[in-house]
Short mmCIF file of C-alpha atoms in Angstrom, two decimals:
data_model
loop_
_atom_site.label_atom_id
_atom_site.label_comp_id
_atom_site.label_asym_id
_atom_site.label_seq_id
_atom_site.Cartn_x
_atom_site.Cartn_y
_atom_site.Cartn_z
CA UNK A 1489 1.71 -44.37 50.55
CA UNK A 1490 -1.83 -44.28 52.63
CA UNK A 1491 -3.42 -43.91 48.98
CA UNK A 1492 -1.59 -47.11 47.00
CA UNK A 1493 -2.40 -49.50 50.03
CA UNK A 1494 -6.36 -48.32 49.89
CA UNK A 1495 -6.22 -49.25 46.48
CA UNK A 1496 -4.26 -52.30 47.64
CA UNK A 1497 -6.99 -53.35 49.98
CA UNK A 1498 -9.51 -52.76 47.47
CA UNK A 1499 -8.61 -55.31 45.14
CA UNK A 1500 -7.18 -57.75 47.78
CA UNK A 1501 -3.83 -57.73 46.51
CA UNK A 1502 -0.89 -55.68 45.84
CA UNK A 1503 -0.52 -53.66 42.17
CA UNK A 1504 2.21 -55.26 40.59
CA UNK A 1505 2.35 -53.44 37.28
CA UNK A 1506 0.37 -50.37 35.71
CA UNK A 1507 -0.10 -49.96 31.99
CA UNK A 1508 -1.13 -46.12 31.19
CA UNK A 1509 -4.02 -46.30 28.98
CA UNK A 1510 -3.13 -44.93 25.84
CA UNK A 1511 -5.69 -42.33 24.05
CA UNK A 1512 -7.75 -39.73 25.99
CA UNK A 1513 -6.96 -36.44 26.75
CA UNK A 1514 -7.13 -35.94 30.40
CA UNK A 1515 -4.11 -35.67 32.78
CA UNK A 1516 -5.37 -37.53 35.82
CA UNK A 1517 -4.33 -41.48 36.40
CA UNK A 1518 -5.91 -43.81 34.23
CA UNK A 1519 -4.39 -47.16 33.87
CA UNK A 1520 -4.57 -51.48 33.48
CA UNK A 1521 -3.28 -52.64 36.81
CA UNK A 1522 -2.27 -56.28 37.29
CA UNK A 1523 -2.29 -57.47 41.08
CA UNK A 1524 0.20 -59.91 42.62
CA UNK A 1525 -2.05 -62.88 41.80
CA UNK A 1526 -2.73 -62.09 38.16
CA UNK A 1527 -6.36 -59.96 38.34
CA UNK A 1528 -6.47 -57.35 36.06
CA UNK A 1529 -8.67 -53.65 36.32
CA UNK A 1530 -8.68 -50.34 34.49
CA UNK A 1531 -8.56 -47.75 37.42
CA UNK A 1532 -8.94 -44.01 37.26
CA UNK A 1533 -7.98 -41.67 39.86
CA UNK A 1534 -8.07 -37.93 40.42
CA UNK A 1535 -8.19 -35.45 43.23
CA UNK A 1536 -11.58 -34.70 45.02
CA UNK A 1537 -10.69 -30.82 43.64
CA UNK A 1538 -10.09 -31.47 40.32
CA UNK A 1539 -13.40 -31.74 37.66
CA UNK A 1540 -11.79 -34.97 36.64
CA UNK A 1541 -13.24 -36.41 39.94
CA UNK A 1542 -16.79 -35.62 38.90
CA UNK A 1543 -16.31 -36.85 35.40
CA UNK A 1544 -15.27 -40.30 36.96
CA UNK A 1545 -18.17 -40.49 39.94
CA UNK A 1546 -20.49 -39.42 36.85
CA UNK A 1547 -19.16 -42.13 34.96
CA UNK A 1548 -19.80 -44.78 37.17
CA UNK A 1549 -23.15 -43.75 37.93
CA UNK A 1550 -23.96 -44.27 34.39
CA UNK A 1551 -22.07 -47.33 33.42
CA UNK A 1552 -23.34 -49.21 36.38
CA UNK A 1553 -27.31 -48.21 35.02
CA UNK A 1554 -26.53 -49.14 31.03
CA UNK A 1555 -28.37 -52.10 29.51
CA UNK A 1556 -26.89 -55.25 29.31
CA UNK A 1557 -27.03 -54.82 25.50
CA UNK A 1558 -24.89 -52.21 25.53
CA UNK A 1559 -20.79 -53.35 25.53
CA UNK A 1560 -18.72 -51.16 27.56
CA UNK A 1561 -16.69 -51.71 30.86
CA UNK A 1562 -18.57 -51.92 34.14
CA UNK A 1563 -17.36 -50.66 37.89
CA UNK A 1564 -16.13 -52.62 40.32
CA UNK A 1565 -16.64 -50.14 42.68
CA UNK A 1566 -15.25 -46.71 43.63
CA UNK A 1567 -13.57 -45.25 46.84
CA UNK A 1568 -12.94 -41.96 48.21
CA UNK A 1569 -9.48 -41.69 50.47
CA UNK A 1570 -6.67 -39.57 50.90
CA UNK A 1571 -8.26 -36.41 48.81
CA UNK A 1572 -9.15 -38.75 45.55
CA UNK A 1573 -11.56 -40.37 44.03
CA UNK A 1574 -11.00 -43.91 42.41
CA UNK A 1575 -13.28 -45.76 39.75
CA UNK A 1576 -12.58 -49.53 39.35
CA UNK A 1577 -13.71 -51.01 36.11
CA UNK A 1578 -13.18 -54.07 34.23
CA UNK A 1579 -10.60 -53.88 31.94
CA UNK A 1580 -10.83 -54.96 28.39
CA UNK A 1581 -8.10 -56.75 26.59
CA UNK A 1582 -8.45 -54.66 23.57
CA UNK A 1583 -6.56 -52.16 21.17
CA UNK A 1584 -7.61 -48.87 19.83
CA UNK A 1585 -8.07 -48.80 16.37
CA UNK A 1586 -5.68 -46.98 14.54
CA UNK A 1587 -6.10 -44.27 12.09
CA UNK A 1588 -6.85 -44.50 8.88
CA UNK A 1589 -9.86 -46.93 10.18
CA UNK A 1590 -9.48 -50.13 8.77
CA UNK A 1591 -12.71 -50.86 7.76
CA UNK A 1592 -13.49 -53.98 9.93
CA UNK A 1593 -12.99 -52.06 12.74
CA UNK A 1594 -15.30 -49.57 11.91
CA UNK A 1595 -17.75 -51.68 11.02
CA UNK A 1596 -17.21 -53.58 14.22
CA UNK A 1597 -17.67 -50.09 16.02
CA UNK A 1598 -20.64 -48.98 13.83
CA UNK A 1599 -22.18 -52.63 14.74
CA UNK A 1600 -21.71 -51.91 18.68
CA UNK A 1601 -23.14 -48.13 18.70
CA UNK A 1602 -26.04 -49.45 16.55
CA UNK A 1603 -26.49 -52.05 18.75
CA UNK A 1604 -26.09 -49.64 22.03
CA UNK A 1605 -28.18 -47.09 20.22
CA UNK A 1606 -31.39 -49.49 19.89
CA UNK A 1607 -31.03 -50.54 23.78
CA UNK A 1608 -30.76 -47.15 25.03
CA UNK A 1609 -34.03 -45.56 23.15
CA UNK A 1610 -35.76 -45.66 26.39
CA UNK A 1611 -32.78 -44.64 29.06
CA UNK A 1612 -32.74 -45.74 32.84
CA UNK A 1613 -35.19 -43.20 34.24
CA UNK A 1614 -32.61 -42.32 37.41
CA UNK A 1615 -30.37 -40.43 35.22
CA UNK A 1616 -30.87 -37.64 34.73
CA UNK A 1617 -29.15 -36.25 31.23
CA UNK A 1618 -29.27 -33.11 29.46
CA UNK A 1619 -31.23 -33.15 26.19
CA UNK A 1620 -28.71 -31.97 23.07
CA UNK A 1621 -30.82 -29.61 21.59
CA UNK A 1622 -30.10 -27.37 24.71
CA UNK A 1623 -26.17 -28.25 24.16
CA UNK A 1624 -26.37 -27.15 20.43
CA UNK A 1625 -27.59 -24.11 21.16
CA UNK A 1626 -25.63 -23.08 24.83
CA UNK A 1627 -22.50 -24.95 23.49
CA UNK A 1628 -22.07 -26.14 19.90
CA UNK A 1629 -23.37 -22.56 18.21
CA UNK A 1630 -19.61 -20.88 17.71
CA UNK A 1631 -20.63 -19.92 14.10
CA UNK A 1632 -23.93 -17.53 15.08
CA UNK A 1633 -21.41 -16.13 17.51
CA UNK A 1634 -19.31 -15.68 15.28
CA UNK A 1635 -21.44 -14.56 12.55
CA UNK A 1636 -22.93 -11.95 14.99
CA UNK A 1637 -19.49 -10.27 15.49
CA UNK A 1638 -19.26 -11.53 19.53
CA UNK A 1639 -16.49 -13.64 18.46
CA UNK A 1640 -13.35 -13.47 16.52
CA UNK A 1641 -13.27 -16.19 13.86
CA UNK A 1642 -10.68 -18.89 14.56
CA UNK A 1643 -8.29 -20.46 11.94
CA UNK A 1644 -10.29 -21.62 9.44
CA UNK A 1645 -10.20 -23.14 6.18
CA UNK A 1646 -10.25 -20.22 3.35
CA UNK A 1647 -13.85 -20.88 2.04
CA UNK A 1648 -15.71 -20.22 5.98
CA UNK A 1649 -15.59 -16.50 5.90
CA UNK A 1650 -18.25 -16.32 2.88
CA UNK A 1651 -20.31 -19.31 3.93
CA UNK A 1652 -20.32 -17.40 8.14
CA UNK A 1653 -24.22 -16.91 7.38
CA UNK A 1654 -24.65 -20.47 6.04
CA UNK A 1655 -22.93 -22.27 8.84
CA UNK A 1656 -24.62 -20.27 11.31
CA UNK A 1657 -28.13 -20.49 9.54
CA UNK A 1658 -27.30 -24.77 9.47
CA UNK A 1659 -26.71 -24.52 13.13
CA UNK A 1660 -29.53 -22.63 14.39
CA UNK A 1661 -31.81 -25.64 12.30
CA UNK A 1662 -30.04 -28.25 13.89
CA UNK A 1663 -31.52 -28.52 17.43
CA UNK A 1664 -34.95 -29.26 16.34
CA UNK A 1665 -33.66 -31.88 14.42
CA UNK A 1666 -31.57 -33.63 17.18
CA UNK A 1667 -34.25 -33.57 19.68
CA UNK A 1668 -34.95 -37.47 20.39
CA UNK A 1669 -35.94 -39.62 23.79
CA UNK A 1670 -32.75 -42.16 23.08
CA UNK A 1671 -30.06 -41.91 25.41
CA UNK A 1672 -26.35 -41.00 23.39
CA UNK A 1673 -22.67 -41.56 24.65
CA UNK A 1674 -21.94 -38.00 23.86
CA UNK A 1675 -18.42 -38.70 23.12
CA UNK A 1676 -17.94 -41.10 20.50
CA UNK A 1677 -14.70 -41.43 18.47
CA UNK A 1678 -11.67 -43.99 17.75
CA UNK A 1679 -9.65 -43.33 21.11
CA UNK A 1680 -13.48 -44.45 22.97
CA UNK A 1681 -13.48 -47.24 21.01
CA UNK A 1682 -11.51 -50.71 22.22
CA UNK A 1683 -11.10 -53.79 19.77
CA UNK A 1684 -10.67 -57.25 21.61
CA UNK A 1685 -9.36 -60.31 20.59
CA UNK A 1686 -12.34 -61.65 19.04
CA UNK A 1687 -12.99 -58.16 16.71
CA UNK A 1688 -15.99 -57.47 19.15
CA UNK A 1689 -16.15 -52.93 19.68
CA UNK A 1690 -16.47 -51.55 23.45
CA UNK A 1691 -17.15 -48.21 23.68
CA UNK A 1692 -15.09 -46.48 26.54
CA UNK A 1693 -15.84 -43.14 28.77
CA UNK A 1694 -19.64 -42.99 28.80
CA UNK A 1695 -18.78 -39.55 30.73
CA UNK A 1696 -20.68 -37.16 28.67
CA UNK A 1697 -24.27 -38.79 27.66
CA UNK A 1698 -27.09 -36.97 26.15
CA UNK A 1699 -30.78 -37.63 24.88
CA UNK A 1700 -31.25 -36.95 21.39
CA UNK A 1701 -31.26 -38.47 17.68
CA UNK A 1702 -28.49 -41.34 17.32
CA UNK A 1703 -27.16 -39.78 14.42
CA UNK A 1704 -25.64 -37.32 15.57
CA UNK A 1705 -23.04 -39.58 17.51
CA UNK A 1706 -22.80 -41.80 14.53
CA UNK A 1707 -21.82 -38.38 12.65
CA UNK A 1708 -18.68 -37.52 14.92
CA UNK A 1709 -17.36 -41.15 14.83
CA UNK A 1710 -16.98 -40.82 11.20
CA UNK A 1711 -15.73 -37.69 10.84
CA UNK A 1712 -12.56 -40.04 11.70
CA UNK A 1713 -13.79 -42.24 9.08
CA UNK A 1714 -14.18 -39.17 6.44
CA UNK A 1715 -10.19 -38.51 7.22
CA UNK A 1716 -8.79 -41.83 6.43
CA UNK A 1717 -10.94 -41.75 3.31
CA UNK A 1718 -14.18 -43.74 3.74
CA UNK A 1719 -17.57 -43.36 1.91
CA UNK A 1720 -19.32 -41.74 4.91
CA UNK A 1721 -22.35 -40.41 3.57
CA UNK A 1722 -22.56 -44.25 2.65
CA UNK A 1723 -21.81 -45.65 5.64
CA UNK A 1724 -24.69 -43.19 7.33
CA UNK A 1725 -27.71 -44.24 5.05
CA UNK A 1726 -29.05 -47.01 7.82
CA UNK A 1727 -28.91 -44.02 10.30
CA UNK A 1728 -31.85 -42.69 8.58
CA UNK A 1729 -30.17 -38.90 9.40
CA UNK A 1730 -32.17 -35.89 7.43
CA UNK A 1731 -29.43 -34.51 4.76
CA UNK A 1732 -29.70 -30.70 7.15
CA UNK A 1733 -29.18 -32.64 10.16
CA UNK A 1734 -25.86 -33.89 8.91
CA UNK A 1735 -25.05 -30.95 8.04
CA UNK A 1736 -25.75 -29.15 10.66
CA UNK A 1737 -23.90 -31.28 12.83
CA UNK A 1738 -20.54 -31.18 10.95
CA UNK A 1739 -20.92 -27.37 11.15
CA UNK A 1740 -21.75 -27.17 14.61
CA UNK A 1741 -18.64 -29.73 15.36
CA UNK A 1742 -16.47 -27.59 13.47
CA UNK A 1743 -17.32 -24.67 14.60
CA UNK A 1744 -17.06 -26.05 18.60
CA UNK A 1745 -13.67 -28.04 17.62
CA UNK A 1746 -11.73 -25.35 15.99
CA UNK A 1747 -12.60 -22.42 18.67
CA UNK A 1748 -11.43 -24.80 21.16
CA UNK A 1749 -8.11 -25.54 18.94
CA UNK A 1750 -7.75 -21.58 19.11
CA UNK A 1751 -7.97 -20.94 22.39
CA UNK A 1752 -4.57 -21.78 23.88
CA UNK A 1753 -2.90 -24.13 26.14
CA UNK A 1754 -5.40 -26.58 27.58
CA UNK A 1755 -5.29 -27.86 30.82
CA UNK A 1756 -5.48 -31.03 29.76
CA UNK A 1757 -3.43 -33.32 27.62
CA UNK A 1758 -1.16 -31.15 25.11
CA UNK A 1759 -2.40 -32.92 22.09
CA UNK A 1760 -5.39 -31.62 22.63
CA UNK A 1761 -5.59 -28.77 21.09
CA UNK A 1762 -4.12 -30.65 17.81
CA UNK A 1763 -6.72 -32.99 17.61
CA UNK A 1764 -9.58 -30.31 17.97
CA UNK A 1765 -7.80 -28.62 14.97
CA UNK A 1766 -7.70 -31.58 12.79
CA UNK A 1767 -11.17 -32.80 13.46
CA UNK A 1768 -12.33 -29.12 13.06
CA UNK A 1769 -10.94 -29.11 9.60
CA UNK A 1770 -12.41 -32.46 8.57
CA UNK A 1771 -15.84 -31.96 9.96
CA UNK A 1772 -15.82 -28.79 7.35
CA UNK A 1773 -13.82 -31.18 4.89
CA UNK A 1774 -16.99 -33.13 4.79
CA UNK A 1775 -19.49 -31.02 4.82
CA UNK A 1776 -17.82 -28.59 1.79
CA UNK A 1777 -17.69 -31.97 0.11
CA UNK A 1778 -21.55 -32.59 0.70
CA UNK A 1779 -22.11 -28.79 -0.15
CA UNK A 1780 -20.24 -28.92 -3.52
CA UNK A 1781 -18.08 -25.68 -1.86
CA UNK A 1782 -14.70 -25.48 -3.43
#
């Protein structure tokens, strides 16, 4: 087909075997080719009509701009034929970590975002990203809606319909905290995260970045960490996050993640929607924990 020999002449030799990247929630293409004479690349595909096309172009503006420091796949280049769009990337011989985290791995991920984090606090000035504090209040404040009686409340644990005022008072404090020049990924967690063969972290799908406070990305990876049983509000003390920012952000990520879990099928992978619920429930896991709420 007119699309598979594009690609073909792309990478100067013929695909001889895909490997569908495993994680990720979207439904377009994404997988490890191997040509005919052994090179290997991560490509991603989607039709010009479909947001997924946008999300990839965006992507590869912003990978090709991030500081050497930082450790995540680059592109090769990208194409436009036959209706789609196609990103070429390196591809990383790596694993995803599984859950529960096993603690070098998290470390090893903590190490890289720290290490990203500190290289990004001045971003390339030819992007141009959205700050969060706007997102937490257009996007991440489900609660106040809620609270307010403009939307239903979603499943829930048992305790959230006496602490609605709390969780929405926690997220209306939390953009002035998050406000920050550094440049976030925006999407971190395990199934962004690659391990390779020498326990080194890449962090994957730098689709959604942000400016704001590091924390706050260093407070969704863990919520991961909080579920297979890790001392998180340990492993968050060199983040130097204020105790209502923390907060705040595990409220706000509930809030957003479990909305999203009850709002039917998604059109994108069907897991979805059970991975919003879970990490819904363990954001407020966390923070009830934190709060002393039974």
């Amino acid at each position: 087909m007119p699309l598979r020999a594009a690609i073909d002449d792309r990478l100067g030799s013929p695909v001889a075997a895909a490997t569908t990247a495993g994680g990720g929630f979207t439904r377009a293409f994404a997988s490890v080719v191997e040509t005919a004479t052994g090179e290997r690349a991560f490509l991603k595909a989607a039709p010009l009509h479909d947001p997924n096309s946008d999300a990839y172009a965006r992507e590869a503006t912003i990978t090709s701009a991030l500081p050497i420091e930082v450790r995540a796949p680059r592109p090769r280049w990208t194409l436009v034929t036959e209706g789609y769009f196609v990103l070429c990337l390196d591809a990383i011989d790596g694993r995803i970590p599984a859950l529960p985290w096993k603690p070098e791995d998290l470390r090893a991920t903590l190490n890289a975002w720290h290490r990203s984090a500190t290289a990004l606090q001045n971003p390339p000035r030819d992007l141009r990203l959205p700050p969060l504090d706007h997102l937490v209040r257009t996007e991440l404040s489900h609660w106040s809606e809620i609270f307010a009686g403009r939307t239903p409340l979603p499943p829930s644990p048992p305790w959230v319909p006496a602490r609605l005022e709390t969780l929405a008072a926690l997220e209306q404090r939390l953009p002035d905290l998050v406000k920050g020049p550094g440049m976030l990924h925006g999407d971190l967690r395990i199934d962004n995260t690659l391990i390779d063969g020498y326990g080194q972290a890449w962090l994957c799908d730098w689709t959604w970045p942000a400016t704001g406070q590091p924390w706050f990305d260093t407070v969704t990876l863990l919520i991961t960490a909080y579920a297979s049983g890790l001392d998180t509000d340990r492993l968050l003390e060199p983040w130097n996050a204020p105790p209502e920012g923390i907060d705040g952000a595990l409220a706000a990520m509930g809030g957003y993640w479990l909305t999203r879990a009850a709002g039917g099928p998604s059109s994108a992978s069907p897991h979805s929607r059970q991975h919003q619920r879970f990490s819904g429930r363990q954001a407020l896991a966390w923070l009830a924990d934190r709060r002393g709420w039974s």
